C-alpha cells in the first residue's frame, strides 16, 4: 500500500474566536448592574401607593381633632408661594381656639421636604389658622404634616396631595 496523506496547505492559520478581555467582561457586568440599579431606583421614585387618601379633612392620628385645610389657590399650584387656612375642631365638632400647630411637608419618594419654612402666622378665629409661606417646587406626591398641640396634648395629622 502506498498511500500518502496530503495535508492541505494552510496558507493562513484558522482564525481563532477572539477571547474577550477580562476587563471588558467586568466593565460589561458593572454597566448591567448599574442599569438594573437605576431602573429599580426609578421604579422606587415613581411609586405611589394606590390607596392614598387625598381628602382635605382628616382626623388626627389619635382621633383627638378633625383638621381640614383650604388652599388659597386651588388646585394647589407648583412653584408658587401660597397660604392655607387650616381649620381645627374637636372630634365632636367644636372649634379649637388655642392650638399650637407645627407645619412640615415632604415628598416621600424623593427624600426631600419643602423649599420654604411655612408656619402659622395668624389665628383667624373660629378654629381657623393661617399658614403662610407654603411652596411646592415639584409636581408629584406630597404629604403635609401638622402637629396640633393644645396644652400638653399633641396629635399629628397627615394630608396627601398629588400636584400636577
Ligand atoms: Cu421631589
mmCIF file with all atom_site columns, N, CA, C and O and ligand atoms in Angstrom, residues 107 109-113 137-139 141-142, ligand 1:
data_model
loop_
_atom_site.group_PDB
_atom_site.id
_atom_site.type_symbol
_atom_site.label_atom_id
_atom_site.label_alt_id
_atom_site.label_comp_id
_atom_site.label_asym_id
_atom_site.label_entity_id
_atom_site.label_seq_id
_atom_site.pdbx_PDB_ins_code
_atom_site.Cartn_x
_atom_site.Cartn_y
_atom_site.Cartn_z
_atom_site.occupancy
_atom_site.B_iso_or_equiv
_atom_site.pdbx_formal_charge
_atom_site.auth_seq_id
_atom_site.auth_comp_id
_atom_site.auth_asym_id
_atom_site.auth_atom_id
_atom_site.pdbx_PDB_model_num
ATOM   1  N  N   . UNK A 1 107 ? -41.769 65.117 50.228 1.00 0.00 ? 107 UNK A N   1
ATOM   2  C  CA  . UNK A 1 107 ? -42.050 64.236 49.089 1.00 0.00 ? 107 UNK A CA  1
ATOM   3  C  C   . UNK A 1 107 ? -41.480 62.869 49.444 1.00 0.00 ? 107 UNK A C   1
ATOM   4  O  O   . UNK A 1 107 ? -40.266 62.657 49.355 1.00 0.00 ? 107 UNK A O   1
ATOM   5  N  N   . UNK A 1 109 ? -41.213 60.061 48.085 1.00 0.00 ? 109 UNK A N   1
ATOM   6  C  CA  . UNK A 1 109 ? -40.439 59.299 47.107 1.00 0.00 ? 109 UNK A CA  1
ATOM   7  C  C   . UNK A 1 109 ? -39.058 59.890 46.899 1.00 0.00 ? 109 UNK A C   1
ATOM   8  O  O   . UNK A 1 109 ? -38.161 59.218 46.418 1.00 0.00 ? 109 UNK A O   1
ATOM   9  N  N   . UNK A 1 110 ? -38.905 61.161 47.216 1.00 0.00 ? 110 UNK A N   1
ATOM   10 C  CA  . UNK A 1 110 ? -37.679 61.853 46.836 1.00 0.00 ? 110 UNK A CA  1
ATOM   11 C  C   . UNK A 1 110 ? -36.766 62.148 48.010 1.00 0.00 ? 110 UNK A C   1
ATOM   12 O  O   . UNK A 1 110 ? -35.651 62.600 47.817 1.00 0.00 ? 110 UNK A O   1
ATOM   13 N  N   . UNK A 1 111 ? -37.248 61.953 49.210 1.00 0.00 ? 111 UNK A N   1
ATOM   14 C  CA  . UNK A 1 111 ? -36.398 62.203 50.363 1.00 0.00 ? 111 UNK A CA  1
ATOM   15 C  C   . UNK A 1 111 ? -36.086 63.678 50.562 1.00 0.00 ? 111 UNK A C   1
ATOM   16 O  O   . UNK A 1 111 ? -35.041 64.022 51.104 1.00 0.00 ? 111 UNK A O   1
ATOM   17 N  N   . UNK A 1 112 ? -36.956 64.561 50.119 1.00 0.00 ? 112 UNK A N   1
ATOM   18 C  CA  . UNK A 1 112 ? -36.734 65.977 50.413 1.00 0.00 ? 112 UNK A CA  1
ATOM   19 C  C   . UNK A 1 112 ? -38.039 66.619 50.854 1.00 0.00 ? 112 UNK A C   1
ATOM   20 O  O   . UNK A 1 112 ? -39.127 66.104 50.606 1.00 0.00 ? 112 UNK A O   1
ATOM   21 N  N   . UNK A 1 113 ? -37.890 67.736 51.510 1.00 0.00 ? 113 UNK A N   1
ATOM   22 C  CA  . UNK A 1 113 ? -39.049 68.433 52.033 1.00 0.00 ? 113 UNK A CA  1
ATOM   23 C  C   . UNK A 1 113 ? -39.369 69.676 51.234 1.00 0.00 ? 113 UNK A C   1
ATOM   24 O  O   . UNK A 1 113 ? -39.081 69.766 50.041 1.00 0.00 ? 113 UNK A O   1
ATOM   25 N  N   . UNK A 1 137 ? -42.251 72.830 45.158 1.00 0.00 ? 137 UNK A N   1
ATOM   26 C  CA  . UNK A 1 137 ? -41.435 73.137 43.987 1.00 0.00 ? 137 UNK A CA  1
ATOM   27 C  C   . UNK A 1 137 ? -41.374 72.020 42.954 1.00 0.00 ? 137 UNK A C   1
ATOM   28 O  O   . UNK A 1 137 ? -40.654 72.149 41.962 1.00 0.00 ? 137 UNK A O   1
ATOM   29 N  N   . UNK A 1 138 ? -42.106 70.919 43.174 1.00 0.00 ? 138 UNK A N   1
ATOM   30 C  CA  . UNK A 1 138 ? -42.118 69.840 42.180 1.00 0.00 ? 138 UNK A CA  1
ATOM   31 C  C   . UNK A 1 138 ? -43.527 69.275 42.071 1.00 0.00 ? 138 UNK A C   1
ATOM   32 O  O   . UNK A 1 138 ? -44.249 69.232 43.060 1.00 0.00 ? 138 UNK A O   1
ATOM   33 N  N   . UNK A 1 139 ? -43.901 68.819 40.886 1.00 0.00 ? 139 UNK A N   1
ATOM   34 C  CA  . UNK A 1 139 ? -45.158 68.072 40.791 1.00 0.00 ? 139 UNK A CA  1
ATOM   35 C  C   . UNK A 1 139 ? -44.961 66.687 41.393 1.00 0.00 ? 139 UNK A C   1
ATOM   36 O  O   . UNK A 1 139 ? -43.834 66.227 41.549 1.00 0.00 ? 139 UNK A O   1
ATOM   37 N  N   . UNK A 1 141 ? -46.284 63.526 44.334 1.00 0.00 ? 141 UNK A N   1
ATOM   38 C  CA  . UNK A 1 141 ? -46.910 63.189 45.613 1.00 0.00 ? 141 UNK A CA  1
ATOM   39 C  C   . UNK A 1 141 ? -46.225 63.953 46.753 1.00 0.00 ? 141 UNK A C   1
ATOM   40 O  O   . UNK A 1 141 ? -45.036 63.802 46.977 1.00 0.00 ? 141 UNK A O   1
ATOM   41 N  N   . UNK A 1 142 ? -47.029 64.767 47.421 1.00 0.00 ? 142 UNK A N   1
ATOM   42 C  CA  . UNK A 1 142 ? -46.558 65.497 48.604 1.00 0.00 ? 142 UNK A CA  1
ATOM   43 C  C   . UNK A 1 142 ? -47.371 65.068 49.820 1.00 0.00 ? 142 UNK A C   1
ATOM   44 O  O   . UNK A 1 142 ? -48.551 64.758 49.695 1.00 0.00 ? 142 UNK A O   1
HETATM 45 CU CU1 . LIG B 2 .   ? -39.333 65.932 44.711 1.00 0.00 ? 1   LIG B CU1 1
#
